[in-house]
Short mmCIF file of the C-alpha atoms (twelve columns), coordinates in Angstrom:
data_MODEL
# 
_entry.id   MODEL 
# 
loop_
_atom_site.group_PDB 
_atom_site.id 
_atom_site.type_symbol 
_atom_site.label_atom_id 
_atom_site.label_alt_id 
_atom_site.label_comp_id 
_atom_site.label_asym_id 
_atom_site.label_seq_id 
_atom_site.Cartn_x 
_atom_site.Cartn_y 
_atom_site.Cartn_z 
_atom_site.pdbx_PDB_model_num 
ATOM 1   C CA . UNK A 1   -125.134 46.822 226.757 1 
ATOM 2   C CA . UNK A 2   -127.295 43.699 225.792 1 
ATOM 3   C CA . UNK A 3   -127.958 40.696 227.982 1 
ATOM 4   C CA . UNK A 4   -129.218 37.157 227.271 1 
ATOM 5   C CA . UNK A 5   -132.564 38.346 229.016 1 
ATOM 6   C CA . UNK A 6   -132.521 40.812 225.245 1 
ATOM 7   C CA . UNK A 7   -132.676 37.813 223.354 1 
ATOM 8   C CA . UNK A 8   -136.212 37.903 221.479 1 
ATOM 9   C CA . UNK A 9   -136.846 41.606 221.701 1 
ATOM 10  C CA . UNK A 10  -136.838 44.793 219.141 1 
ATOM 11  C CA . UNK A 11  -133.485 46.688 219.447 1 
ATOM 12  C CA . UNK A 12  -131.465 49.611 218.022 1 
ATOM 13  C CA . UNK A 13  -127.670 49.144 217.297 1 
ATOM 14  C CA . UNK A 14  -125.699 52.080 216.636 1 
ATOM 15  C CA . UNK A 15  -122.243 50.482 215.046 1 
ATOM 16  C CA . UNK A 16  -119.171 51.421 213.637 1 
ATOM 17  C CA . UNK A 17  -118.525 50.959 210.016 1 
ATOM 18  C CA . UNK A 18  -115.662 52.984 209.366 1 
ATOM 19  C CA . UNK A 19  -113.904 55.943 209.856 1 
ATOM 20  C CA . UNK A 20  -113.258 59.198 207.929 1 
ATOM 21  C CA . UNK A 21  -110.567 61.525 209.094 1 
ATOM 22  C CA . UNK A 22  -109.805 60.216 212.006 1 
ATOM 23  C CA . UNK A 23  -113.509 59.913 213.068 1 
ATOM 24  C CA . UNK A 24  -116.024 56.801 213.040 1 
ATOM 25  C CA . UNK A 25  -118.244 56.698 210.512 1 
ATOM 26  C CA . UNK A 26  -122.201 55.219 212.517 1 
ATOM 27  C CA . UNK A 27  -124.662 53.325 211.173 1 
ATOM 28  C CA . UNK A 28  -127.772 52.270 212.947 1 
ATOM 29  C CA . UNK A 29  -130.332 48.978 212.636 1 
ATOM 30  C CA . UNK A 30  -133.507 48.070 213.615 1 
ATOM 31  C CA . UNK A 31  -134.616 44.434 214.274 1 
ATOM 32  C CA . UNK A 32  -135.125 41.533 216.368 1 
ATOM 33  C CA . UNK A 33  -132.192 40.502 217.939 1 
ATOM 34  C CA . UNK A 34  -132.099 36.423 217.719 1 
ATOM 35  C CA . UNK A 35  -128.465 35.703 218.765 1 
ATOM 36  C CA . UNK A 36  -126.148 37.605 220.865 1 
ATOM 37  C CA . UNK A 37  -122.623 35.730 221.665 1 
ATOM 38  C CA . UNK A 38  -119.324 37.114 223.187 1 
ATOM 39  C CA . UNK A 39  -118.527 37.991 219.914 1 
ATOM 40  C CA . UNK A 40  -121.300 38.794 217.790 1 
ATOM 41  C CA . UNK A 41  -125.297 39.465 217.650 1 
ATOM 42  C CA . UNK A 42  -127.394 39.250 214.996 1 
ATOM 43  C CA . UNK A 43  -130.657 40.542 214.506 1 
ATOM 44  C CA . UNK A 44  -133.611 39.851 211.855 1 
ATOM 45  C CA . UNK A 45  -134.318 43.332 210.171 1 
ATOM 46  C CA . UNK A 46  -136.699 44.250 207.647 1 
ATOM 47  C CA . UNK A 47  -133.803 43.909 205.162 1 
ATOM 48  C CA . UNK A 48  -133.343 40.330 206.319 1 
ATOM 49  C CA . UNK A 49  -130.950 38.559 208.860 1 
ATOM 50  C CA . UNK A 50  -127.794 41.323 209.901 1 
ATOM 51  C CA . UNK A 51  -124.819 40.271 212.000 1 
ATOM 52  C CA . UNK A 52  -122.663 42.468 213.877 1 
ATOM 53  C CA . UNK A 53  -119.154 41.748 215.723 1 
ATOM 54  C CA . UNK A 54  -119.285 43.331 219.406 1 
ATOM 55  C CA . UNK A 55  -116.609 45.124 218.593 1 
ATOM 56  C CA . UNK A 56  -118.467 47.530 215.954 1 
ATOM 57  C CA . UNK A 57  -121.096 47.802 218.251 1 
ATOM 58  C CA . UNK A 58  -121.148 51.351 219.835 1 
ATOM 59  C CA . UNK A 59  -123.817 51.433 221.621 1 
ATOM 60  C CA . UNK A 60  -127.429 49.134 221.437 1 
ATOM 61  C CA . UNK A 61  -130.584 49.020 223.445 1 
ATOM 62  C CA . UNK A 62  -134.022 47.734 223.563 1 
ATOM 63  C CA . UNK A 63  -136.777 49.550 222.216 1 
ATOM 64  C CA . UNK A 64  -140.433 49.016 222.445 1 
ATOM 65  C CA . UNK A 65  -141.966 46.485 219.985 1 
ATOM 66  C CA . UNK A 66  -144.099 47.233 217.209 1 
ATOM 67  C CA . UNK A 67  -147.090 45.116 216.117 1 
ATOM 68  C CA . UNK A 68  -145.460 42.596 217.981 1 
ATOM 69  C CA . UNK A 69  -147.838 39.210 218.013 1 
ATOM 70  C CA . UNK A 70  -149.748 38.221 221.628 1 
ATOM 71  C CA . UNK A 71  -148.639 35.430 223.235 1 
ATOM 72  C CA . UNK A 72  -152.141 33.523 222.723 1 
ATOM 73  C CA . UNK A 73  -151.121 34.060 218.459 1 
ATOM 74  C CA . UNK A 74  -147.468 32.834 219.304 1 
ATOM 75  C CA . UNK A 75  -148.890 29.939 221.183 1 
ATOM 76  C CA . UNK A 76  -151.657 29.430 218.328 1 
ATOM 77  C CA . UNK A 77  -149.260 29.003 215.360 1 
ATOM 78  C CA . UNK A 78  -146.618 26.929 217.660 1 
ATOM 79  C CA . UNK A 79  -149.369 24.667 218.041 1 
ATOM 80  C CA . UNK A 80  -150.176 24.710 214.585 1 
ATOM 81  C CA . UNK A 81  -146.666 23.789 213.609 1 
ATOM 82  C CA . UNK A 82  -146.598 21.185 216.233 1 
ATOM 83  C CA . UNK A 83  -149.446 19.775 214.494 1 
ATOM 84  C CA . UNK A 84  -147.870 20.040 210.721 1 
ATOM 85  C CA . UNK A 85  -144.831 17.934 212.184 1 
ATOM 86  C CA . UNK A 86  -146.332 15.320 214.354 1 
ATOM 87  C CA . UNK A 87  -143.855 13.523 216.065 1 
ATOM 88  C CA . UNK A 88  -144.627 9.576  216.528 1 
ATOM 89  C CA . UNK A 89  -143.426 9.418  219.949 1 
ATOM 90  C CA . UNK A 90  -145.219 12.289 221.998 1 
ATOM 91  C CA . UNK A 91  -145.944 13.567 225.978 1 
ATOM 92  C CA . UNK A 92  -147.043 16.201 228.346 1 
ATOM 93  C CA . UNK A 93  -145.968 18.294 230.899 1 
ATOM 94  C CA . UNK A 94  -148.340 20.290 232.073 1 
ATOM 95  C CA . UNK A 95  -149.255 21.915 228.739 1 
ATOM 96  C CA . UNK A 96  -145.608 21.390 227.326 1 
ATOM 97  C CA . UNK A 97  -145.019 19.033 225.125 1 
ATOM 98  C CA . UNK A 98  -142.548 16.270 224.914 1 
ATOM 99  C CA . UNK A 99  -141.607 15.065 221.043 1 
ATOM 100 C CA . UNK A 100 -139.527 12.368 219.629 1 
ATOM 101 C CA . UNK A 101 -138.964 11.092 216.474 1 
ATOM 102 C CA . UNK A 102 -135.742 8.709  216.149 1 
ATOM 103 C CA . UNK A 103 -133.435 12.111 216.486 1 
ATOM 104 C CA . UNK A 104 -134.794 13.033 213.026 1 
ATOM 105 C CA . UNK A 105 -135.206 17.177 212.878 1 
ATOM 106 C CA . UNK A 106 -135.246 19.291 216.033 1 
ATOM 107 C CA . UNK A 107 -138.705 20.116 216.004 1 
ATOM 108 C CA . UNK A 108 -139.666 16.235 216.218 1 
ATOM 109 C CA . UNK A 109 -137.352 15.447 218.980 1 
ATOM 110 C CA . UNK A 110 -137.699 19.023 220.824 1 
ATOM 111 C CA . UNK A 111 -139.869 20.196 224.339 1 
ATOM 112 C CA . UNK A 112 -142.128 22.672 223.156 1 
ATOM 113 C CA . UNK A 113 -142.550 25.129 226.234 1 
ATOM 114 C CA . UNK A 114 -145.580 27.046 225.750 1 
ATOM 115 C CA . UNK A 115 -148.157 27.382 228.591 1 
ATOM 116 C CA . UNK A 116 -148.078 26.205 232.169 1 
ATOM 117 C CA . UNK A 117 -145.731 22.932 232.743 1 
ATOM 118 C CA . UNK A 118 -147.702 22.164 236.100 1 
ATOM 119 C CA . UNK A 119 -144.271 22.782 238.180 1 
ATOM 120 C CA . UNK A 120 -141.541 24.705 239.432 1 
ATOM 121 C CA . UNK A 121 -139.738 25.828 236.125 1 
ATOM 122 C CA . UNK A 122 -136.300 24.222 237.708 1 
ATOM 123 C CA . UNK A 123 -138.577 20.974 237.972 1 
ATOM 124 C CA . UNK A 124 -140.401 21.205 234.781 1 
ATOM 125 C CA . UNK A 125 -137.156 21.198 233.059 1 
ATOM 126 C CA . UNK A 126 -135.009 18.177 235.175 1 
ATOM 127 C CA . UNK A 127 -138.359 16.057 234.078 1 
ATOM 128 C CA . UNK A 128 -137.497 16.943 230.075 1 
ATOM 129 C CA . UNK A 129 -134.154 15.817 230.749 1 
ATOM 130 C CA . UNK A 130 -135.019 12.376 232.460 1 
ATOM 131 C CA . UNK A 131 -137.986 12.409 229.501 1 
ATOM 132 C CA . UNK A 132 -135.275 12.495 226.851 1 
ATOM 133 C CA . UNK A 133 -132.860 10.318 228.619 1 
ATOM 134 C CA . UNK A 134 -135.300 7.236  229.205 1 
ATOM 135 C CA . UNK A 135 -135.024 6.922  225.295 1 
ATOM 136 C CA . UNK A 136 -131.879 7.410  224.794 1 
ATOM 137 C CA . UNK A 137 -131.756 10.979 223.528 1 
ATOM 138 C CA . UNK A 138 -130.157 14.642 224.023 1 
ATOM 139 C CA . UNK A 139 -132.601 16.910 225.805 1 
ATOM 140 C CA . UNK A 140 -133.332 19.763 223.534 1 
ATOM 141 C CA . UNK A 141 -136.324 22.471 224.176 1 
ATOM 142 C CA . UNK A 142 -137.440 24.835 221.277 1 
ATOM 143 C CA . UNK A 143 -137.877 28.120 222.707 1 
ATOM 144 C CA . UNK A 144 -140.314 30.773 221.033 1 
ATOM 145 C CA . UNK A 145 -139.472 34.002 221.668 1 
ATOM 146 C CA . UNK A 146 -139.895 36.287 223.870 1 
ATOM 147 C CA . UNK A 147 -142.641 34.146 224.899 1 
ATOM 148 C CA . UNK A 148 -140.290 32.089 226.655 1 
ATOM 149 C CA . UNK A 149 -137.742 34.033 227.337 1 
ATOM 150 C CA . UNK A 150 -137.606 32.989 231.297 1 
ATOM 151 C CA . UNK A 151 -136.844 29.186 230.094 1 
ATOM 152 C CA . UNK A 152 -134.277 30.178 227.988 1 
ATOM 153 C CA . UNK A 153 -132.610 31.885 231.131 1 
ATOM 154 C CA . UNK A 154 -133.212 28.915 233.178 1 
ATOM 155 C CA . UNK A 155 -131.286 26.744 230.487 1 
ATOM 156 C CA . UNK A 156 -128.646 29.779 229.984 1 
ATOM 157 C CA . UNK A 157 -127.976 28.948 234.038 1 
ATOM 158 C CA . UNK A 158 -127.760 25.022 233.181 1 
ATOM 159 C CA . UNK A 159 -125.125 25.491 230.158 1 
ATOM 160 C CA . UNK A 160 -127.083 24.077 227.511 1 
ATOM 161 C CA . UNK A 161 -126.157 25.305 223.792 1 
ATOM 162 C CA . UNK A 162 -127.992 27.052 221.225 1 
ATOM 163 C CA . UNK A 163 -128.921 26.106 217.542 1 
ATOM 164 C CA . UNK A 164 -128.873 29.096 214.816 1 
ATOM 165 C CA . UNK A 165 -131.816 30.911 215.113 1 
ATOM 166 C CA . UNK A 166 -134.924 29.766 212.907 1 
ATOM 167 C CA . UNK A 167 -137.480 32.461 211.963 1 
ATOM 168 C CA . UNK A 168 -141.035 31.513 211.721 1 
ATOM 169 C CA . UNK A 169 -142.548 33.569 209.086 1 
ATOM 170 C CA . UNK A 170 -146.512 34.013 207.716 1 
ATOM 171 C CA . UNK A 171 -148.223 35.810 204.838 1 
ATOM 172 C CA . UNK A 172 -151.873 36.166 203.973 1 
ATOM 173 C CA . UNK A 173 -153.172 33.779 201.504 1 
ATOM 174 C CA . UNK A 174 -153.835 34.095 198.236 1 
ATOM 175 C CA . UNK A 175 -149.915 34.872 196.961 1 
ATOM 176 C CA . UNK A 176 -149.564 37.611 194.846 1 
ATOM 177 C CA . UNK A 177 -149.499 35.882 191.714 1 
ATOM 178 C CA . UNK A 178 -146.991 37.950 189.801 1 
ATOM 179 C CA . UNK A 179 -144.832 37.144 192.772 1 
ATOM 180 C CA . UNK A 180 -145.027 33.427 192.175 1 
ATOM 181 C CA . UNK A 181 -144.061 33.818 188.392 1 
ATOM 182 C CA . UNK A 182 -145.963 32.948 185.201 1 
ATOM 183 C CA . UNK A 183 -145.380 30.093 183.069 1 
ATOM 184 C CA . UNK A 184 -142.124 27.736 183.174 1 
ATOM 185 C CA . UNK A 185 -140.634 24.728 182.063 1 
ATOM 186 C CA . UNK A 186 -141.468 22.969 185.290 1 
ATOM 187 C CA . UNK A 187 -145.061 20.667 185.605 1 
ATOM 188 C CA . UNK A 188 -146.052 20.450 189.793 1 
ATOM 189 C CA . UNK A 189 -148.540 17.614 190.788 1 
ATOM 190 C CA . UNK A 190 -149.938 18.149 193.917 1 
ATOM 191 C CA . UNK A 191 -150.599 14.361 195.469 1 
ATOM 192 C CA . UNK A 192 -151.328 12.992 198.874 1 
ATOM 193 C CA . UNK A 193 -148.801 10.755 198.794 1 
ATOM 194 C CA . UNK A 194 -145.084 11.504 198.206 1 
ATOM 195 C CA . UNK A 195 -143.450 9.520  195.151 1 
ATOM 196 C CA . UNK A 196 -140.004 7.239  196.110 1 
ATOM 197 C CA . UNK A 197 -138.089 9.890  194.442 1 
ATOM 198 C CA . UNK A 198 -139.635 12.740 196.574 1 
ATOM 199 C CA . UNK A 199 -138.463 10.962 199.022 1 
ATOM 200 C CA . UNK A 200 -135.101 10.082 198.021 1 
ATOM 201 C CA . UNK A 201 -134.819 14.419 197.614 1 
ATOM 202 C CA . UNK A 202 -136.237 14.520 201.001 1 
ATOM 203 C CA . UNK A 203 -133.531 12.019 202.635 1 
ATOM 204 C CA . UNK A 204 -130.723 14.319 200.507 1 
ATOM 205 C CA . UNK A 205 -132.039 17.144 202.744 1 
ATOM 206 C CA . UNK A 206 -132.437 15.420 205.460 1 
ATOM 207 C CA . UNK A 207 -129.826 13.107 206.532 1 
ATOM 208 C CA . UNK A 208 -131.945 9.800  205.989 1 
ATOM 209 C CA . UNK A 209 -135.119 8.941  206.904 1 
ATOM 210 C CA . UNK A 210 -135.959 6.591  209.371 1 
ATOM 211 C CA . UNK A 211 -139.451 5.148  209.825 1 
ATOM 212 C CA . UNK A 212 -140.434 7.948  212.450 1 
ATOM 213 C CA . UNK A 213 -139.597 10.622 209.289 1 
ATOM 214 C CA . UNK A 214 -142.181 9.160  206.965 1 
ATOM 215 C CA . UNK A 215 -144.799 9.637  210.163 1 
ATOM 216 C CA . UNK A 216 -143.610 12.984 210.716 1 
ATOM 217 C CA . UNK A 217 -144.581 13.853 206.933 1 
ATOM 218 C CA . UNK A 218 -147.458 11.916 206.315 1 
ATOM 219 C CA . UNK A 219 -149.761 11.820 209.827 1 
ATOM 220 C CA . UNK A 220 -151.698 14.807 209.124 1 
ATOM 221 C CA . UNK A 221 -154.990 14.800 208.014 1 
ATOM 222 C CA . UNK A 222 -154.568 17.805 205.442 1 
ATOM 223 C CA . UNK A 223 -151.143 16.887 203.975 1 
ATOM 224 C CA . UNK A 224 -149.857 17.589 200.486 1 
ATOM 225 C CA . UNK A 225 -146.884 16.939 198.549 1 
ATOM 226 C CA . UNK A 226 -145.799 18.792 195.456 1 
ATOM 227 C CA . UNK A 227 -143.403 17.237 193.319 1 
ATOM 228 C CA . UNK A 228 -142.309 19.431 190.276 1 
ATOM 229 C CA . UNK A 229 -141.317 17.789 186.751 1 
ATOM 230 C CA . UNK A 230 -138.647 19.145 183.997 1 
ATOM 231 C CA . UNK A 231 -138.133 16.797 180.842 1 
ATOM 232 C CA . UNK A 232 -140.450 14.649 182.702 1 
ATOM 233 C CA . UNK A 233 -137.718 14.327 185.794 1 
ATOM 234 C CA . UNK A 234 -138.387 14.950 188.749 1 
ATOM 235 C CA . UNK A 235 -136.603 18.602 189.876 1 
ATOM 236 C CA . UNK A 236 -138.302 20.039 193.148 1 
ATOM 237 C CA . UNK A 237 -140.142 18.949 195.965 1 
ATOM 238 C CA . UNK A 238 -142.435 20.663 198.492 1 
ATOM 239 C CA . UNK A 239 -144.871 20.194 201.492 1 
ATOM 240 C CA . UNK A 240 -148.132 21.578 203.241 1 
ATOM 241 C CA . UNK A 241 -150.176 20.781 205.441 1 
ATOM 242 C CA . UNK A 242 -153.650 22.639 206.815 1 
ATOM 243 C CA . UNK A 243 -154.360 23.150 210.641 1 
ATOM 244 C CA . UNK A 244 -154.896 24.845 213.005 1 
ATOM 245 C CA . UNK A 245 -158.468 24.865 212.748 1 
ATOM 246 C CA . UNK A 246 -158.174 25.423 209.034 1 
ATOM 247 C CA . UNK A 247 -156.476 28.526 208.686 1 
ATOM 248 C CA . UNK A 248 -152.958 27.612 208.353 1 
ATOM 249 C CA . UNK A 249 -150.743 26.383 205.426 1 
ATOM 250 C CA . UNK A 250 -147.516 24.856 206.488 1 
ATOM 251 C CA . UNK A 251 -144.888 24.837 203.938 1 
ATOM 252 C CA . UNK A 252 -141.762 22.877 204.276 1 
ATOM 253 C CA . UNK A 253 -139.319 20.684 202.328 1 
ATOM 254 C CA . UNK A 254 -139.030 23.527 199.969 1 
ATOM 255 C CA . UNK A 255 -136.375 21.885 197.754 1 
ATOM 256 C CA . UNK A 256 -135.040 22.184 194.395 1 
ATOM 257 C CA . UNK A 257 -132.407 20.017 192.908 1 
ATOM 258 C CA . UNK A 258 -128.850 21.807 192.463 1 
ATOM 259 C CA . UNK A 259 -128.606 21.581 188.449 1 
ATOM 260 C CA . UNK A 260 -132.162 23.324 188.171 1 
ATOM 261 C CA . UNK A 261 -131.937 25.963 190.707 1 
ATOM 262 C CA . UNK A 262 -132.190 29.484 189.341 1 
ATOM 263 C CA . UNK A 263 -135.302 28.430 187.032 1 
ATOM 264 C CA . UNK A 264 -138.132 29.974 189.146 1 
ATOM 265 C CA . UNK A 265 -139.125 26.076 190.018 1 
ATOM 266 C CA . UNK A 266 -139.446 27.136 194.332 1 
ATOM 267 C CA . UNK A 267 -142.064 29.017 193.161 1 
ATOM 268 C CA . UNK A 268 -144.012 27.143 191.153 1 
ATOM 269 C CA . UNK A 269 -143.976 24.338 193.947 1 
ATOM 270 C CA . UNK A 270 -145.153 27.011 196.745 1 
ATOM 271 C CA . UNK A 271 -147.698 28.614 194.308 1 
ATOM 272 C CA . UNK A 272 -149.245 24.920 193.628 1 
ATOM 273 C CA . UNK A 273 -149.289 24.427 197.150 1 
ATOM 274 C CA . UNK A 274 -150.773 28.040 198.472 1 
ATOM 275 C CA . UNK A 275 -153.479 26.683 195.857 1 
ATOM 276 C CA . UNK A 276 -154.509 23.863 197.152 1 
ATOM 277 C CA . UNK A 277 -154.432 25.825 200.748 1 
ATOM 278 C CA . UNK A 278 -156.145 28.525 199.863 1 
ATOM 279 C CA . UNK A 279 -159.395 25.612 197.784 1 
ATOM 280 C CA . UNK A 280 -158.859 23.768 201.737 1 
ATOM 281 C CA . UNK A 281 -160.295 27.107 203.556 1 
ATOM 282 C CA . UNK A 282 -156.462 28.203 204.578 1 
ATOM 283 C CA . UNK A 283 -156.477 31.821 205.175 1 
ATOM 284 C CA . UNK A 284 -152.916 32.251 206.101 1 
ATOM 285 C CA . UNK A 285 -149.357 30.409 205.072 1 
ATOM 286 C CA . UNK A 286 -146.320 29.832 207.552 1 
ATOM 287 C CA . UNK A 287 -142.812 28.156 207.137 1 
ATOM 288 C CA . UNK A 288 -140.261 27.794 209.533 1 
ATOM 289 C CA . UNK A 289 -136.683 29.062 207.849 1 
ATOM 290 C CA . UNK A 290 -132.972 29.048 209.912 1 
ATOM 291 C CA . UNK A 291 -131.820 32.939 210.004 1 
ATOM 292 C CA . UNK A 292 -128.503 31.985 208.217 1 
ATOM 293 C CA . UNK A 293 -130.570 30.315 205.244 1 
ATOM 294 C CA . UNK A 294 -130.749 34.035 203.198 1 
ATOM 295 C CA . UNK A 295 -131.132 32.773 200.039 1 
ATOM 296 C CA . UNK A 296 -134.462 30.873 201.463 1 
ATOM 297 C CA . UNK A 297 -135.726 34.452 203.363 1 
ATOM 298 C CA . UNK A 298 -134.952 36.627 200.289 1 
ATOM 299 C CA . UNK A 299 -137.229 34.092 198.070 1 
ATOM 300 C CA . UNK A 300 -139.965 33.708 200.735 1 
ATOM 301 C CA . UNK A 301 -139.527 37.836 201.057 1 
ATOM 302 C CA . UNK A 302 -140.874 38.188 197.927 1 
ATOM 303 C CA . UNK A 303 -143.589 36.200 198.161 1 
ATOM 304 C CA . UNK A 304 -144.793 38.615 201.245 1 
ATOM 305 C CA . UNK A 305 -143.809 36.504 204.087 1 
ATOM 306 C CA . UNK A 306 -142.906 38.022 207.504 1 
ATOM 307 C CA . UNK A 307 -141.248 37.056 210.102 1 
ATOM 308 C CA . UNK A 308 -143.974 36.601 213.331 1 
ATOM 309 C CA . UNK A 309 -141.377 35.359 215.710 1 
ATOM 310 C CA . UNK A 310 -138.260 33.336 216.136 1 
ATOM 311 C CA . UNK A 311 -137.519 30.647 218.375 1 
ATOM 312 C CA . UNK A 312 -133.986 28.676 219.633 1 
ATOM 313 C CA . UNK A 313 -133.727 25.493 219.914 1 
ATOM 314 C CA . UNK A 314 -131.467 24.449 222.970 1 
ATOM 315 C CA . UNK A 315 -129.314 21.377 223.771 1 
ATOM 316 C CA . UNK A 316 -128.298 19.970 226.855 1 
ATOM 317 C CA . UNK A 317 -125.301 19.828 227.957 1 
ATOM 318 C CA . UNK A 318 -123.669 16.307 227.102 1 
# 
């Protein structure tokens, strides 16, 4: 059967999804498994996000990746990200890094463990706890995975919780362009600066934004924001950034209002964006999308993104 130590890695589930004539009826999946609980695990297949109770679960193992990304391109595009989301408040650990931004997102106020903390793992992680607790805030780590698998173990040991999954997903630039749609209702400006009412959308999302939020989104050097128009009001929202080096597009804040969702506008905003990525020497695009958001990895299917790897992000124990 599956352990923790699974979490991160290809597997094969055989389950049970019914039975004819007195005799199960098997079905088997392929995939990533992201979450495994005493009652269910879920894994990201090529058909997007699946989850199975344990008790349709016949039999599962590991199985041996394929085209699974090094650990130097893991650690590449987590420090790309890092850089797309800057945190205001920031530290070290070795080569970890220590984030905090007012408690607004996880990634901002999240330990990123890649590389060599300069310490004992036990040690490495009682110094992000006292880190976090000097300002006043929950410990949490974001764990990329399997890359660090043996944190997540060490934090399994100390009880801390676990966030649904987020899948960090990349595509070649350009977009297929028959992918992105042709020609809508919608107009998208593209604008270094986000508008008062991209940022009210934003705060919707969000939960507020304190001060530390509008240096999160705006301390990048390559940073745009998209804000797309219908009847001259304003109707989605977007992000990107470039880093990296130059070769990655983030995208985030992908967000349309609810009374004009279903019009095609979430891709208008992301093919506006991949635009301006592409003219800024981007070669690739990434976003960062929770596995339970399927509406979000169906859309971003289409538009050729893949999932590289996933990471957890981990709370301490209160």
């Amino acid at each position: 059967m599956l352990r923790q130590q699974d979490v991160g890695h290809r597997i094969v589930v055989r389950r049970i999804v019914g039975i004819r004539e007195g005799r199960p009826l098997f079905s088997d999946a392929l995939g990533e498994l992201v979450e495994l609980s005493e009652t269910h695990l879920t894994l990201a297949t090529a058909q997007g996000p699946l989850r199975v109770p344990v008790a349709q679960v016949h039999r599962a193992k590991r199985v041996p990746p394929t085209r699974r990304p090094t650990a130097a391109a893991v650690v590449a595009l987590e420090r790309a990200a890092n850089e797309a989301w800057p945190a205001p408040t920031r530290g070290r650990l070795g080569d970890w890094l220590l984030r905090s931004a007012e408690g607004w997102t996880g990634r901002a106020n999240s330990a990123l463990p890649i590389g060599d903390p300069d310490r004992p793992l036990p040690a490495a992680v009682d110094a992000v706890e006292r880190w976090y607790a000097e300002r006043g805030q929950p410990a949490m780590i974001n764990t990329p995975l399997p890359l660090a698998a043996p944190v997540g173990a060490e934090l399994d040991e100390r009880g801390w919780t676990t966030r649904p999954p987020t899948l960090v997903q990349t595509t070649p630039l350009p977009l297929d362009a028959l992918a992105l749609g042709g020609p809508g209702a919608a107009v998208v400006e593209v604008v270094t600066a986000p508008s008062e009412d991209w940022l009210a959308i934003a705060a919707g999302r969000k939960g507020g934004l304190p001060d530390a939020a509008r240096h999160v989104l705006t301390a990048v050097d390559q940073v745009r924001f998209a804000h797309g128009y219908v009847d001259g009001a304003l109707a989605a929202i977007g992000r990107a950034t470039v880093t990296g080096h130059g070769r990655w597009l983030g995208l985030s804040l992908i967000e349309v209002v609810p009374a004009a969702r279903r019009q095609g506008l979430a891709r208008h905003v992301i093919g506006a964006l991949a635009a301006w990525g592409g003219s800024a020497g981007a070669t690739h695009a990434f976003l960062q999308v929770e596995q339970r958001n399927t509406p979000a990895i169906a859309l971003y299917r289409t538009l050729g993104f893949t999932t590289h790897h996933t990471y957890l992000t981990r709370v301490a124990p209160s």
